[in-house]
Amino acid sequence: MKKSILFVIITLLSVQVTTAQKSELMKLGLKAGINYANYTGSDVNTDAITNFHAGIVLEIKVLKNFSFQPELLYSTQGAEVDNLGEQFKNELGYISIPLLAKFNLNDNLSLELGPQASFLLSERNEVEAGDSNTFDFAVAGGLSYKLGKHFFVQGRYGLGLTEPKRDADVKNSVLQASIGYMF
């Protein structure tokens, strides 16, 4: 798993270096921000947790107003769960790979939509661990706004379609705010 992730990172960086002359067609960037995550779809009382995400962004221009934007992020999700009056926090650390279609609405504003696959790397909670699923699938959508030539801000919502915990009728839900830099 770690070798596959390293391979993806090296491949993305290699593609950026070899296409430096075509910087208008392909751009590499970094981004980081906060997550406001919770579980949805259950009668169990949950409270959102605030954590972070960070990673790399690759934008591949396909048409004048359309790009393909894969990302490789570390993202912490989960929730604080109230189980019969006892509260515990469940933090799940994922490697997330959003594969987004990016529609440029004007020179600065873009709409991003697409699927996201996430692979569980770590689990930190205040109860017995080990009952989490190692794969999470979601749909993601949001807006991105360019701040000059290199900087951007993003707002995104990710809605999980699979259960992060075995036999738990919940799904991940995360609202993200990011700032980034495109080289």
Short mmCIF file of C-alpha atoms in Angstrom, two decimals:
data_model
loop_
_atom_site.label_atom_id
_atom_site.label_comp_id
_atom_site.label_asym_id
_atom_site.label_seq_id
_atom_site.Cartn_x
_atom_site.Cartn_y
_atom_site.Cartn_z
CA MET A 1 0.00 0.00 0.00
CA LYS A 2 2.72 2.49 0.98
CA LYS A 3 4.71 1.54 -2.14
CA SER A 4 1.65 2.26 -4.31
CA ILE A 5 1.17 5.67 -2.73
CA LEU A 6 4.86 6.49 -3.16
CA PHE A 7 4.64 5.38 -6.81
CA VAL A 8 1.67 7.72 -7.42
CA ILE A 9 3.51 10.66 -5.83
CA ILE A 10 6.68 10.03 -7.85
CA THR A 11 4.67 9.64 -11.05
CA LEU A 12 2.78 12.91 -10.48
CA LEU A 13 6.01 14.78 -9.76
CA SER A 14 7.75 13.21 -12.77
CA VAL A 15 4.91 14.20 -15.08
CA GLN A 16 5.15 17.78 -13.80
CA VAL A 17 8.90 17.97 -14.35
CA THR A 18 8.80 16.49 -17.86
CA THR A 19 6.01 18.80 -18.95
CA ALA A 20 7.46 22.01 -17.52
CA GLN A 21 7.39 23.64 -20.97
CA LYS A 22 3.65 22.99 -21.21
CA SER A 23 2.81 24.69 -17.92
CA GLU A 24 -0.51 25.94 -19.27
CA LEU A 25 -1.70 22.37 -19.90
CA MET A 26 -0.63 20.83 -16.60
CA LYS A 27 -0.02 22.35 -13.17
CA LEU A 28 1.09 20.82 -9.88
CA GLY A 29 0.20 22.33 -6.54
CA LEU A 30 0.02 21.89 -2.80
CA LYS A 31 -2.98 22.45 -0.57
CA ALA A 32 -3.93 22.21 3.09
CA GLY A 33 -6.90 23.10 5.21
CA ILE A 34 -9.41 22.17 7.86
CA ASN A 35 -12.00 19.40 7.94
CA TYR A 36 -15.33 19.63 9.72
CA ALA A 37 -16.30 15.95 9.78
CA ASN A 38 -19.25 13.98 11.13
CA TYR A 39 -21.21 10.78 10.54
CA THR A 40 -24.56 10.85 8.75
CA GLY A 41 -27.38 8.35 8.34
CA SER A 42 -27.85 7.03 11.86
CA ASP A 43 -30.06 7.51 14.87
CA VAL A 44 -26.94 7.63 17.06
CA ASN A 45 -26.14 11.10 18.37
CA THR A 46 -22.89 12.40 16.91
CA ASP A 47 -21.01 15.66 17.08
CA ALA A 48 -18.66 16.92 14.39
CA ILE A 49 -14.90 16.98 14.89
CA THR A 50 -12.50 19.51 13.43
CA ASN A 51 -9.21 18.30 12.00
CA PHE A 52 -7.06 18.81 8.89
CA HIS A 53 -6.19 17.67 5.37
CA ALA A 54 -3.08 18.27 3.23
CA GLY A 55 -1.64 17.02 -0.04
CA ILE A 56 -0.86 17.56 -3.69
CA VAL A 57 -3.06 18.68 -6.59
CA LEU A 58 -2.55 18.05 -10.30
CA GLU A 59 -4.61 20.05 -12.79
CA ILE A 60 -4.69 18.74 -16.37
CA LYS A 61 -6.33 21.12 -18.84
CA VAL A 62 -8.57 19.25 -21.30
CA LEU A 63 -10.55 22.10 -22.87
CA LYS A 64 -10.54 25.87 -22.43
CA ASN A 65 -13.02 25.76 -19.52
CA PHE A 66 -12.61 22.14 -18.39
CA SER A 67 -9.83 20.33 -16.53
CA PHE A 68 -9.26 16.98 -14.85
CA GLN A 69 -8.00 17.37 -11.28
CA PRO A 70 -6.71 14.33 -9.39
CA GLU A 71 -5.48 14.93 -5.85
CA LEU A 72 -3.57 12.91 -3.26
CA LEU A 73 -4.46 13.99 0.28
CA TYR A 74 -4.06 12.92 3.87
CA SER A 75 -7.43 13.64 5.48
CA THR A 76 -8.69 13.03 9.01
CA GLN A 77 -12.40 12.32 9.36
CA GLY A 78 -14.76 10.75 11.90
CA ALA A 79 -17.02 12.03 14.66
CA GLU A 80 -17.63 12.24 18.36
CA VAL A 81 -20.24 9.62 19.20
CA ASP A 82 -22.67 9.60 22.13
CA ASN A 83 -23.23 5.94 22.98
CA LEU A 84 -25.84 5.61 25.74
CA GLY A 85 -24.64 8.73 27.55
CA GLU A 86 -20.94 7.95 27.10
CA GLN A 87 -19.08 10.09 24.56
CA PHE A 88 -16.03 8.99 22.58
CA LYS A 89 -14.13 10.49 19.68
CA ASN A 90 -13.31 8.40 16.62
CA GLU A 91 -10.68 9.89 14.28
CA LEU A 92 -9.93 8.08 11.03
CA GLY A 93 -6.83 9.06 9.03
CA TYR A 94 -7.21 8.42 5.31
CA ILE A 95 -5.18 8.74 2.13
CA SER A 96 -7.87 10.24 -0.12
CA ILE A 97 -7.75 10.34 -3.89
CA PRO A 98 -10.40 12.66 -5.35
CA LEU A 99 -10.73 12.44 -9.16
CA LEU A 100 -12.49 15.66 -10.02
CA ALA A 101 -13.92 17.25 -13.13
CA LYS A 102 -13.17 20.98 -12.90
CA PHE A 103 -15.45 23.39 -14.75
CA ASN A 104 -14.17 26.98 -15.00
CA LEU A 105 -17.19 29.22 -14.54
CA ASN A 106 -15.10 32.35 -15.21
CA ASP A 107 -11.42 33.35 -15.01
CA ASN A 108 -11.25 32.82 -11.22
CA LEU A 109 -14.18 30.63 -10.11
CA SER A 110 -14.40 26.87 -10.73
CA LEU A 111 -16.86 24.08 -9.89
CA GLU A 112 -15.32 20.68 -8.99
CA LEU A 113 -17.24 17.39 -8.94
CA GLY A 114 -16.25 13.74 -8.84
CA PRO A 115 -15.66 10.49 -6.97
CA GLN A 116 -13.21 10.03 -4.13
CA ALA A 117 -11.55 6.82 -2.96
CA SER A 118 -10.02 6.79 0.52
CA PHE A 119 -7.78 4.21 2.18
CA LEU A 120 -7.60 3.99 5.98
CA LEU A 121 -4.09 4.57 7.36
CA SER A 122 -4.73 5.21 11.02
CA GLU A 123 -7.47 5.06 13.60
CA ARG A 124 -7.41 6.95 16.83
CA ASN A 125 -10.32 6.62 19.18
CA GLU A 126 -11.21 6.25 22.82
CA VAL A 127 -12.71 2.76 22.49
CA GLU A 128 -11.53 -0.58 21.15
CA ALA A 129 -10.19 -0.11 17.63
CA GLY A 130 -10.11 -2.50 14.72
CA ASP A 131 -13.69 -2.51 13.50
CA SER A 132 -13.18 0.13 10.81
CA ASN A 133 -13.39 -0.64 7.11
CA THR A 134 -10.13 0.05 5.29
CA PHE A 135 -11.81 1.58 2.20
CA ASP A 136 -14.22 4.50 1.95
CA PHE A 137 -15.90 5.69 -1.25
CA ALA A 138 -17.45 9.15 -1.54
CA VAL A 139 -18.64 11.81 -3.94
CA ALA A 140 -17.10 15.26 -3.63
CA GLY A 141 -18.12 18.65 -4.89
CA GLY A 142 -17.18 22.23 -4.28
CA LEU A 143 -15.91 25.55 -5.50
CA SER A 144 -12.40 26.88 -6.06
CA TYR A 145 -11.40 30.52 -6.38
CA LYS A 146 -8.05 31.76 -7.76
CA LEU A 147 -6.29 34.49 -5.79
CA GLY A 148 -3.88 35.82 -8.38
CA LYS A 149 -1.67 33.60 -10.52
CA HIS A 150 -0.61 30.95 -7.98
CA PHE A 151 -2.82 30.93 -4.85
CA PHE A 152 -6.33 29.51 -4.55
CA VAL A 153 -8.98 28.83 -1.91
CA GLN A 154 -11.45 25.95 -1.98
CA GLY A 155 -14.62 24.88 -0.26
CA ARG A 156 -15.71 21.27 -0.71
CA TYR A 157 -18.21 18.77 0.66
CA GLY A 158 -17.57 15.02 0.62
CA LEU A 159 -20.46 12.62 1.17
CA GLY A 160 -19.47 9.05 2.00
CA LEU A 161 -21.31 6.24 0.23
CA THR A 162 -19.81 3.35 2.23
CA GLU A 163 -19.79 2.63 5.96
CA PRO A 164 -16.54 3.57 7.72
CA LYS A 165 -17.28 1.13 10.57
CA ARG A 166 -18.40 -2.48 10.28
CA ASP A 167 -22.06 -2.98 11.17
CA ALA A 168 -22.57 0.74 11.75
CA ASP A 169 -25.31 2.39 9.78
CA VAL A 170 -23.30 5.61 9.29
CA LYS A 171 -21.39 7.29 6.48
CA ASN A 172 -18.55 9.83 6.53
CA SER A 173 -19.49 13.43 5.86
CA VAL A 174 -16.84 16.14 5.62
CA LEU A 175 -16.84 19.84 4.86
CA GLN A 176 -13.39 21.13 3.83
CA ALA A 177 -11.90 24.60 3.54
CA SER A 178 -8.47 24.76 1.85
CA ILE A 179 -5.81 27.15 0.71
CA GLY A 180 -3.33 26.13 -1.95
CA TYR A 181 -0.51 27.10 -4.23
CA MET A 182 -0.11 26.07 -7.89
CA PHE A 183 3.45 26.08 -9.26
#
